[in-house]
Amino acid sequence: MHAIFFGSLVALLLVGVPVFVVLLLPVMVALETTTSTPPVLIIQRLFSGIDKFPLMAIPFFIFAGNIMAQGGISKRLIRLANALVRPLLGGLGITTVTSSMFFSAISGSSPATVIAVGKIMLPAMEKEGYKRWFSIGLLMSSGSMGIIIPPSIFMIVYGAVTGVSIGALFLAGVGAGLVYGVAFIGVCVLYARATGMAREARWDTTEILTAARGCFWGLATPFIILGGIYGGIFTPTEAAAVAVIYAVLVSALIYREMTLSDILDSAVDSAITTAQVMIIIAAASAFAWYLTTSGVASGLTGLLAGIGNNPIYVLLTINCLILLAGMVLDPNSIIIILVPFIVPVAVAAGIDPIHLGIVLAVNAAIGMFTPPFGLNLFVSGALGVSFNEAIKGALPFILVGLIALFLITYVPITSLWLPAQFYPNISTTF
């Protein structure tokens, strides 16, 4: 019966059925044909899956990110990144990576980062002589930092499921995001050296100061969010609401690039995106409930527990499992379905739940540009890039992501040093 159940999942994925239907339909059929469980329980599980206070932050962060992308903040951030790193070897590629880091720290969304940065940087890189496949791959991969760098929707969901501090996860994401970003910066330098690209002009202090002044209000966003959380002024959920108000004020009153009509359009887009995220979380919650009640979960937990308590082997197994899951599932589904079974095994092996969350976030980031169902590959259509072009460009960068994953996984101090300064119970070693 379990073979038929999982076979139907694979079949539905292969024919392109929406993910929430893939998760729900087999559960409904299995309950109807093999149990006497009333179908109304599925509805109850759908609602209970999203009835969590921390999840209220998701629509606010999505709304804030959309406003900032459309309100002129993204182009100002790119201008600053360009002024800071353009004179370096591979400067335009490095600008793409640093712009993605900046925008990830504002939007918390990987697809939004790809689109906002890609609309400006893809034509610029091609004009500069970068190969199209390299430009596309760099955008798909560096844009995935929206999952790692705070404020990350992935970390909000992980914190809601596991009960660990979202604030600690955000701090850990800073170090992990830097390691991840530096890995792709290194690729840009190697590419420029291999192709014989010349360095750009020298740094222009006036240009840097002008660009910094222009995006000051946008760069202040992550400091307001994180500063408010760690200063005890507001919770992560309240911080998300503050981010929306701040984004509206900056875009409409300071930069004056959004009208009331634009804000309403952004609200509609945000509502649609929020619905897409929430229905997947709800469906994944019902799916996870079925795995638990049907006995599949106990088998999975037993399989993971069978690898022993050596943290090196446990993390290796978890990485392999999540990387495979990331090829077919979205990040939020991975958390809801697999994390409840992974966390007990990881904690028993002496792995800090914060470190585990960061490792899962990096895995999920790689999954965002891994075929066949990486979401960044699909949103590339908004940049005039075909799906096949996106896959061709993304494949070489998967290796770069894996190198960063290895460092973050087995050198935990890279991500845990910063949160350990605020949360003394966090250990920076296994």
CSV table of C-alpha atoms in Angstrom, one decimal:
chain,number,residue,atom,x,y,z
A,1,MET,CA,0.0,0.0,0.0
A,2,HIS,CA,2.8,2.4,0.8
A,3,ALA,CA,4.4,1.7,-2.5
A,4,ILE,CA,1.2,2.6,-4.3
A,5,PHE,CA,0.9,5.8,-2.2
A,6,PHE,CA,4.4,7.0,-3.0
A,7,GLY,CA,4.1,5.9,-6.6
A,8,SER,CA,1.1,8.1,-7.0
A,9,LEU,CA,3.0,11.0,-5.5
A,10,VAL,CA,5.8,10.6,-8.1
A,11,ALA,CA,3.3,10.2,-10.9
A,12,LEU,CA,1.5,13.4,-10.0
A,13,LEU,CA,4.7,15.3,-9.8
A,14,LEU,CA,5.9,14.1,-13.2
A,15,VAL,CA,2.6,15.2,-14.9
A,16,GLY,CA,3.0,18.7,-13.4
A,17,VAL,CA,0.1,18.7,-10.9
A,18,PRO,CA,0.3,21.6,-8.4
A,19,VAL,CA,2.3,20.7,-5.3
A,20,PHE,CA,-0.6,21.1,-2.8
A,21,VAL,CA,-2.7,18.7,-4.9
A,22,VAL,CA,0.2,16.3,-5.1
A,23,LEU,CA,0.3,16.3,-1.2
A,24,LEU,CA,-3.5,16.2,-0.6
A,25,LEU,CA,-4.9,13.9,-3.3
A,26,PRO,CA,-3.1,10.7,-2.3
A,27,VAL,CA,-3.9,11.3,1.3
A,28,MET,CA,-7.6,11.7,0.6
A,29,VAL,CA,-7.7,8.6,-1.6
A,30,ALA,CA,-5.8,6.5,1.0
A,31,LEU,CA,-8.1,7.6,3.8
A,32,GLU,CA,-11.2,6.9,1.8
A,33,THR,CA,-10.2,3.5,0.6
A,34,THR,CA,-8.2,2.0,3.5
A,35,THR,CA,-9.5,3.5,6.7
A,36,SER,CA,-12.8,4.6,8.3
A,37,THR,CA,-11.4,8.0,9.1
A,38,PRO,CA,-13.9,10.7,8.3
A,39,PRO,CA,-12.7,13.0,5.5
A,40,VAL,CA,-13.5,16.1,7.6
A,41,LEU,CA,-10.3,15.4,9.6
A,42,ILE,CA,-8.3,16.4,6.5
A,43,ILE,CA,-10.0,19.9,6.6
A,44,GLN,CA,-9.2,20.1,10.3
A,45,ARG,CA,-5.5,19.3,9.6
A,46,LEU,CA,-5.4,21.9,6.8
A,47,PHE,CA,-6.5,24.6,9.2
A,48,SER,CA,-4.4,23.5,12.2
A,49,GLY,CA,-1.3,23.5,9.9
A,50,ILE,CA,-1.5,27.2,9.4
A,51,ASP,CA,-3.1,28.1,12.8
A,52,LYS,CA,0.3,29.2,14.2
A,53,PHE,CA,1.1,32.8,15.3
A,54,PRO,CA,4.6,33.0,13.9
A,55,LEU,CA,3.2,32.2,10.4
A,56,MET,CA,1.4,35.6,10.5
A,57,ALA,CA,4.8,37.1,9.7
A,58,ILE,CA,4.8,35.6,6.2
A,59,PRO,CA,2.2,37.8,4.5
A,60,PHE,CA,3.8,40.9,6.0
A,61,PHE,CA,7.3,40.0,4.9
A,62,ILE,CA,6.0,39.2,1.4
A,63,PHE,CA,4.1,42.5,1.2
A,64,ALA,CA,7.2,44.4,2.4
A,65,GLY,CA,9.4,42.7,-0.1
A,66,ASN,CA,7.0,43.4,-3.0
A,67,ILE,CA,6.8,47.1,-2.1
A,68,MET,CA,10.6,47.4,-1.8
A,69,ALA,CA,11.1,45.7,-5.2
A,70,GLN,CA,8.6,48.0,-6.9
A,71,GLY,CA,9.3,51.2,-4.9
A,72,GLY,CA,12.8,51.9,-6.2
A,73,ILE,CA,14.8,50.3,-3.4
A,74,SER,CA,16.1,47.4,-5.5
A,75,LYS,CA,17.7,49.6,-8.2
A,76,ARG,CA,19.3,51.7,-5.5
A,77,LEU,CA,20.8,48.7,-3.8
A,78,ILE,CA,22.2,47.5,-7.1
A,79,ARG,CA,23.7,50.9,-7.7
A,80,LEU,CA,25.5,50.8,-4.4
A,81,ALA,CA,26.7,47.2,-4.9
A,82,ASN,CA,28.0,48.2,-8.3
A,83,ALA,CA,29.9,51.2,-6.9
A,84,LEU,CA,31.5,49.1,-4.1
A,85,VAL,CA,32.6,46.0,-6.0
A,86,ARG,CA,32.6,46.9,-9.8
A,87,PRO,CA,36.4,47.7,-9.9
A,88,LEU,CA,37.2,44.2,-8.6
A,89,LEU,CA,38.2,41.4,-11.0
A,90,GLY,CA,34.8,39.9,-12.1
A,91,GLY,CA,33.2,43.0,-10.6
A,92,LEU,CA,29.9,42.9,-12.5
A,93,GLY,CA,29.4,39.3,-11.4
A,94,ILE,CA,30.3,40.2,-7.9
A,95,THR,CA,27.8,43.0,-8.1
A,96,THR,CA,25.1,40.5,-8.9
A,97,VAL,CA,25.9,38.4,-5.9
A,98,THR,CA,26.2,41.3,-3.5
A,99,SER,CA,23.0,42.8,-4.8
A,100,SER,CA,21.3,39.5,-4.2
A,101,MET,CA,22.6,39.5,-0.6
A,102,PHE,CA,21.4,43.1,-0.1
A,103,PHE,CA,17.9,42.4,-1.5
A,104,SER,CA,17.6,39.0,0.4
A,105,ALA,CA,18.2,41.0,3.6
A,106,ILE,CA,15.1,43.1,2.7
A,107,SER,CA,12.7,40.7,1.0
A,108,GLY,CA,13.3,37.3,2.6
A,109,SER,CA,12.2,35.7,-0.7
A,110,SER,CA,14.3,33.8,-3.2
A,111,PRO,CA,12.1,34.2,-6.3
A,112,ALA,CA,11.6,37.9,-5.6
A,113,THR,CA,15.4,38.4,-5.4
A,114,VAL,CA,15.9,36.6,-8.7
A,115,ILE,CA,13.4,38.8,-10.5
A,116,ALA,CA,14.3,42.1,-8.8
A,117,VAL,CA,18.1,41.7,-9.4
A,118,GLY,CA,17.8,39.8,-12.7
A,119,LYS,CA,15.8,42.5,-14.5
A,120,ILE,CA,18.7,44.9,-14.1
A,121,MET,CA,21.8,42.6,-14.0
A,122,LEU,CA,21.1,40.0,-16.7
A,123,PRO,CA,21.2,42.5,-19.6
A,124,ALA,CA,24.2,44.3,-18.0
A,125,MET,CA,26.2,41.1,-17.6
A,126,GLU,CA,25.5,40.0,-21.2
A,127,LYS,CA,26.4,43.5,-22.5
A,128,GLU,CA,29.7,43.2,-20.6
A,129,GLY,CA,30.6,40.0,-22.3
A,130,TYR,CA,29.6,37.4,-19.7
A,131,LYS,CA,28.3,34.1,-21.3
A,132,ARG,CA,24.6,33.9,-21.1
A,133,TRP,CA,24.6,30.5,-19.3
A,134,PHE,CA,27.0,31.9,-16.7
A,135,SER,CA,24.8,35.1,-16.1
A,136,ILE,CA,21.7,33.0,-15.8
A,137,GLY,CA,23.2,30.4,-13.5
A,138,LEU,CA,24.7,33.1,-11.3
A,139,LEU,CA,21.3,34.8,-10.9
A,140,MET,CA,19.4,31.6,-10.2
A,141,SER,CA,21.9,30.5,-7.6
A,142,SER,CA,22.8,33.7,-5.8
A,143,GLY,CA,19.1,34.6,-5.7
A,144,SER,CA,18.5,31.6,-3.5
A,145,MET,CA,20.1,33.5,-0.6
A,146,GLY,CA,16.7,34.8,0.2
A,147,ILE,CA,16.1,31.5,2.1
A,148,ILE,CA,19.3,31.9,4.2
A,149,ILE,CA,19.7,35.6,4.9
A,150,PRO,CA,17.2,37.1,7.3
A,151,PRO,CA,14.3,37.8,7.3
A,152,SER,CA,13.8,34.3,5.9
A,153,ILE,CA,10.3,32.9,5.5
A,154,PHE,CA,11.9,29.4,5.6
A,155,MET,CA,13.3,30.1,9.1
A,156,ILE,CA,9.9,31.5,10.3
A,157,VAL,CA,8.2,28.2,9.3
A,158,TYR,CA,11.0,26.2,10.8
A,159,GLY,CA,10.8,28.1,14.0
A,160,ALA,CA,7.0,27.6,14.1
A,161,VAL,CA,7.3,23.9,13.6
A,162,THR,CA,10.2,23.2,16.0
A,163,GLY,CA,9.6,25.9,18.6
A,164,VAL,CA,13.2,27.2,18.4
A,165,SER,CA,13.9,30.9,18.5
A,166,ILE,CA,13.3,32.7,15.2
A,167,GLY,CA,15.6,35.5,16.4
A,168,ALA,CA,18.5,33.0,16.9
A,169,LEU,CA,17.8,31.5,13.4
A,170,PHE,CA,17.9,35.0,11.9
A,171,LEU,CA,21.3,35.7,13.5
A,172,ALA,CA,22.7,32.3,12.4
A,173,GLY,CA,21.5,33.1,8.8
A,174,VAL,CA,23.8,36.1,8.7
A,175,GLY,CA,27.0,34.0,9.0
A,176,ALA,CA,25.7,31.3,6.8
A,177,GLY,CA,24.6,33.8,4.2
A,178,LEU,CA,28.1,35.4,4.1
A,179,VAL,CA,29.8,32.0,3.6
A,180,TYR,CA,27.3,31.1,0.9
A,181,GLY,CA,27.7,34.4,-0.9
A,182,VAL,CA,31.5,34.4,-0.7
A,183,ALA,CA,31.5,31.0,-2.4
A,184,PHE,CA,29.7,32.5,-5.5
A,185,ILE,CA,31.9,35.6,-5.4
A,186,GLY,CA,34.9,33.3,-5.7
A,187,VAL,CA,33.3,31.7,-8.8
A,188,CYS,CA,33.0,35.2,-10.3
A,189,VAL,CA,36.7,35.9,-9.7
A,190,LEU,CA,37.8,32.6,-11.2
A,191,TYR,CA,35.5,33.1,-14.2
A,192,ALA,CA,36.9,36.5,-14.9
A,193,ARG,CA,40.4,35.3,-14.6
A,194,ALA,CA,39.8,32.3,-16.9
A,195,THR,CA,38.1,34.4,-19.6
A,196,GLY,CA,40.7,37.2,-19.4
A,197,MET,CA,38.3,39.9,-18.3
A,198,ALA,CA,39.9,43.2,-17.5
A,199,ARG,CA,39.3,45.1,-14.3
A,200,GLU,CA,37.0,48.0,-14.3
A,201,ALA,CA,37.9,51.6,-13.5
A,202,ARG,CA,39.1,52.6,-10.0
A,203,TRP,CA,36.8,53.2,-7.1
A,204,ASP,CA,35.0,56.6,-7.2
A,205,THR,CA,34.5,57.8,-3.7
A,206,THR,CA,31.9,60.3,-4.9
A,207,GLU,CA,29.9,57.6,-6.6
A,208,ILE,CA,30.0,55.4,-3.6
A,209,LEU,CA,28.8,58.1,-1.2
A,210,THR,CA,26.1,59.2,-3.7
A,211,ALA,CA,24.9,55.6,-4.0
A,212,ALA,CA,25.0,55.0,-0.3
A,213,ARG,CA,23.0,58.2,0.4
A,214,GLY,CA,20.4,57.1,-2.2
A,215,CYS,CA,19.7,53.7,-0.7
A,216,PHE,CA,20.3,54.6,3.0
A,217,TRP,CA,16.6,54.2,3.8
A,218,GLY,CA,16.4,50.8,2.1
A,219,LEU,CA,19.6,49.5,3.8
A,220,ALA,CA,18.1,50.6,7.2
A,221,THR,CA,15.3,48.0,6.8
A,222,PRO,CA,17.2,44.9,8.1
A,223,PHE,CA,18.7,46.9,10.9
A,224,ILE,CA,15.2,48.0,12.0
A,225,ILE,CA,13.9,44.5,11.8
A,226,LEU,CA,16.7,42.7,13.5
A,227,GLY,CA,17.4,45.6,15.9
A,228,GLY,CA,13.8,45.7,17.0
A,229,ILE,CA,13.7,41.9,17.6
A,230,TYR,CA,17.0,41.7,19.6
A,231,GLY,CA,16.3,44.9,21.4
A,232,GLY,CA,13.1,43.4,22.7
A,233,ILE,CA,11.0,46.1,21.1
A,234,PHE,CA,8.8,43.7,19.1
A,235,THR,CA,8.5,40.0,18.1
A,236,PRO,CA,9.4,38.7,14.6
A,237,THR,CA,5.8,38.8,13.6
A,238,GLU,CA,5.4,42.4,14.8
A,239,ALA,CA,8.7,43.2,13.0
A,240,ALA,CA,7.2,42.0,9.8
A,241,ALA,CA,4.3,44.4,10.2
A,242,VAL,CA,6.7,47.2,11.0
A,243,ALA,CA,8.6,46.4,7.8
A,244,VAL,CA,5.5,46.9,5.8
A,245,ILE,CA,4.8,50.3,7.3
A,246,TYR,CA,8.4,51.3,6.8
A,247,ALA,CA,8.5,50.1,3.2
A,248,VAL,CA,5.3,52.1,2.4
A,249,LEU,CA,6.7,55.3,4.0
A,250,VAL,CA,10.0,55.0,2.2
A,251,SER,CA,8.6,54.1,-1.2
A,252,ALA,CA,5.7,56.5,-1.3
A,253,LEU,CA,6.9,59.5,0.7
A,254,ILE,CA,10.7,59.5,0.6
A,255,TYR,CA,11.5,58.0,-2.8
A,256,ARG,CA,8.1,58.9,-4.2
A,257,GLU,CA,8.1,56.0,-6.7
A,258,MET,CA,4.8,54.4,-5.6
A,259,THR,CA,1.3,55.8,-5.7
A,260,LEU,CA,-1.7,54.5,-3.7
A,261,SER,CA,-2.7,52.5,-6.7
A,262,ASP,CA,0.7,50.9,-6.9
A,263,ILE,CA,0.5,49.9,-3.2
A,264,LEU,CA,-2.9,48.3,-3.7
A,265,ASP,CA,-1.6,46.4,-6.7
A,266,SER,CA,1.4,45.2,-4.6
A,267,ALA,CA,-1.1,44.2,-1.9
A,268,VAL,CA,-3.0,42.0,-4.4
A,269,ASP,CA,0.2,40.4,-5.6
A,270,SER,CA,1.2,39.7,-2.0
A,271,ALA,CA,-2.1,38.2,-1.2
A,272,ILE,CA,-1.8,35.8,-4.2
A,273,THR,CA,1.7,34.8,-3.2
A,274,THR,CA,0.7,34.4,0.5
A,275,ALA,CA,-2.2,32.1,-0.6
A,276,GLN,CA,0.2,30.0,-2.6
A,277,VAL,CA,2.6,29.6,0.3
A,278,MET,CA,-0.1,29.0,2.9
A,279,ILE,CA,-2.0,26.4,0.9
A,280,ILE,CA,1.2,24.4,0.5
A,281,ILE,CA,1.9,24.7,4.2
A,282,ALA,CA,-1.6,23.5,5.0
A,283,ALA,CA,-1.4,20.6,2.5
A,284,ALA,CA,2.0,19.6,3.8
A,285,SER,CA,0.7,19.6,7.4
A,286,ALA,CA,-2.1,17.2,6.4
A,287,PHE,CA,0.4,15.0,4.5
A,288,ALA,CA,2.7,14.9,7.5
A,289,TRP,CA,-0.2,13.9,9.7
A,290,TYR,CA,-1.0,11.0,7.4
A,291,LEU,CA,2.6,9.9,7.5
A,292,THR,CA,2.5,9.8,11.3
A,293,THR,CA,-0.9,8.0,11.6
A,294,SER,CA,-0.2,5.5,8.9
A,295,GLY,CA,3.1,4.3,10.4
A,296,VAL,CA,5.3,5.6,7.5
A,297,ALA,CA,6.9,8.2,9.8
A,298,SER,CA,8.0,5.6,12.4
A,299,GLY,CA,9.8,3.7,9.7
A,300,LEU,CA,11.5,6.9,8.5
A,301,THR,CA,12.5,7.8,12.0
A,302,GLY,CA,13.8,4.3,12.6
A,303,LEU,CA,15.8,4.5,9.4
A,304,LEU,CA,17.4,7.8,10.5
A,305,ALA,CA,18.0,6.5,14.0
A,306,GLY,CA,19.8,3.5,12.6
A,307,ILE,CA,22.7,5.5,11.4
A,308,GLY,CA,23.8,6.0,15.0
A,309,ASN,CA,24.7,9.1,17.0
A,310,ASN,CA,27.8,10.3,15.1
A,311,PRO,CA,26.9,13.9,14.1
A,312,ILE,CA,29.1,13.7,11.0
A,313,TYR,CA,27.2,10.7,9.6
A,314,VAL,CA,23.8,12.0,10.8
A,315,LEU,CA,24.4,15.4,9.1
A,316,LEU,CA,25.6,13.6,5.9
A,317,THR,CA,22.4,11.5,5.8
A,318,ILE,CA,20.2,14.5,6.5
A,319,ASN,CA,21.9,16.5,3.7
A,320,CYS,CA,21.4,13.8,1.2
A,321,LEU,CA,17.8,13.3,2.2
A,322,ILE,CA,17.0,17.1,2.0
A,323,LEU,CA,18.9,17.6,-1.2
A,324,LEU,CA,16.8,14.9,-2.8
A,325,ALA,CA,13.6,16.2,-1.4
A,326,GLY,CA,14.5,19.7,-2.6
A,327,MET,CA,14.5,18.5,-6.1
A,328,VAL,CA,10.8,17.8,-6.0
A,329,LEU,CA,9.3,19.7,-3.0
A,330,ASP,CA,9.3,23.4,-2.1
A,331,PRO,CA,11.2,24.5,1.0
A,332,ASN,CA,8.1,24.9,3.3
A,333,SER,CA,6.8,21.5,2.4
A,334,ILE,CA,10.2,20.0,3.3
A,335,ILE,CA,10.0,21.6,6.8
A,336,ILE,CA,6.4,20.5,7.6
A,337,ILE,CA,6.8,16.9,6.3
A,338,LEU,CA,10.4,16.0,7.3
A,339,VAL,CA,11.5,18.2,10.1
A,340,PRO,CA,9.4,16.5,12.8
A,341,PHE,CA,11.2,13.3,12.1
A,342,ILE,CA,14.6,14.7,11.6
A,343,VAL,CA,14.9,16.9,14.7
A,344,PRO,CA,14.8,14.1,17.4
A,345,VAL,CA,17.5,12.2,15.6
A,346,ALA,CA,19.7,15.2,15.1
A,347,VAL,CA,19.3,16.4,18.8
A,348,ALA,CA,20.1,12.8,20.0
A,349,ALA,CA,23.4,13.1,18.0
A,350,GLY,CA,24.3,16.4,19.7
A,351,ILE,CA,23.4,18.7,16.8
A,352,ASP,CA,22.0,22.1,17.9
A,353,PRO,CA,18.5,22.7,16.5
A,354,ILE,CA,19.6,26.2,15.4
A,355,HIS,CA,22.5,24.7,13.4
A,356,LEU,CA,20.2,22.0,12.0
A,357,GLY,CA,17.8,24.8,10.8
A,358,ILE,CA,20.6,26.6,9.0
A,359,VAL,CA,21.9,23.4,7.4
A,360,LEU,CA,18.3,22.7,6.2
A,361,ALA,CA,18.0,26.3,4.9
A,362,VAL,CA,21.2,26.0,2.8
A,363,ASN,CA,19.9,22.6,1.4
A,364,ALA,CA,16.6,24.3,0.6
A,365,ALA,CA,18.4,27.2,-1.1
A,366,ILE,CA,20.3,24.7,-3.4
A,367,GLY,CA,17.0,23.1,-4.1
A,368,MET,CA,15.6,26.4,-5.4
A,369,PHE,CA,17.8,26.1,-8.5
A,370,THR,CA,18.1,22.3,-8.8
A,371,PRO,CA,16.1,20.6,-11.6
A,372,PRO,CA,13.5,19.4,-12.1
A,373,PHE,CA,11.3,21.6,-9.8
A,374,GLY,CA,13.5,24.3,-8.5
A,375,LEU,CA,11.3,27.4,-8.2
A,376,ASN,CA,13.9,29.8,-9.3
A,377,LEU,CA,14.1,27.9,-12.6
A,378,PHE,CA,10.4,28.6,-13.3
A,379,VAL,CA,10.4,32.3,-12.3
A,380,SER,CA,13.3,32.9,-14.7
A,381,GLY,CA,10.6,33.2,-17.4
A,382,ALA,CA,9.9,36.7,-16.1
A,383,LEU,CA,13.4,37.6,-17.2
A,384,GLY,CA,12.9,36.2,-20.8
A,385,VAL,CA,14.9,33.1,-19.9
A,386,SER,CA,13.6,29.7,-21.1
A,387,PHE,CA,13.3,26.8,-18.7
A,388,ASN,CA,16.0,24.9,-20.6
A,389,GLU,CA,18.3,27.9,-20.5
A,390,ALA,CA,17.8,28.2,-16.7
A,391,ILE,CA,18.6,24.5,-16.2
A,392,LYS,CA,21.8,24.7,-18.3
A,393,GLY,CA,23.0,27.8,-16.4
A,394,ALA,CA,22.1,26.5,-12.9
A,395,LEU,CA,23.7,23.0,-13.1
A,396,PRO,CA,27.4,24.1,-12.7
A,397,PHE,CA,26.5,26.3,-9.7
A,398,ILE,CA,25.0,23.4,-7.8
A,399,LEU,CA,28.6,22.3,-7.1
A,400,VAL,CA,29.4,25.7,-5.7
A,401,GLY,CA,26.4,25.5,-3.4
A,402,LEU,CA,27.4,22.1,-2.2
A,403,ILE,CA,30.9,23.4,-1.3
A,404,ALA,CA,29.3,26.1,0.8
A,405,LEU,CA,26.9,23.5,2.3
A,406,PHE,CA,29.9,21.4,3.4
A,407,LEU,CA,31.6,24.3,5.1
A,408,ILE,CA,28.4,25.4,6.9
A,409,THR,CA,27.5,21.9,7.9
A,410,TYR,CA,30.9,20.8,9.3
A,411,VAL,CA,32.2,24.1,10.6
A,412,PRO,CA,29.2,25.2,12.7
A,413,ILE,CA,30.9,28.2,14.2
A,414,THR,CA,30.5,29.9,10.8
A,415,SER,CA,26.8,30.3,11.4
A,416,LEU,CA,26.5,29.8,15.2
A,417,TRP,CA,29.1,32.3,16.4
A,418,LEU,CA,26.9,35.3,16.1
A,419,PRO,CA,23.7,33.8,17.8
A,420,ALA,CA,25.9,32.4,20.5
A,421,GLN,CA,26.8,35.9,21.5
A,422,PHE,CA,23.1,36.6,22.3
A,423,TYR,CA,22.0,33.1,23.3
A,424,PRO,CA,24.5,31.5,25.7
A,425,ASN,CA,22.9,28.0,25.5
A,426,ILE,CA,23.9,27.7,21.8
A,427,SER,CA,27.0,25.6,21.3
A,428,THR,CA,29.3,26.4,18.3
A,429,THR,CA,30.6,22.8,18.2
A,430,PHE,CA,29.1,19.3,18.0
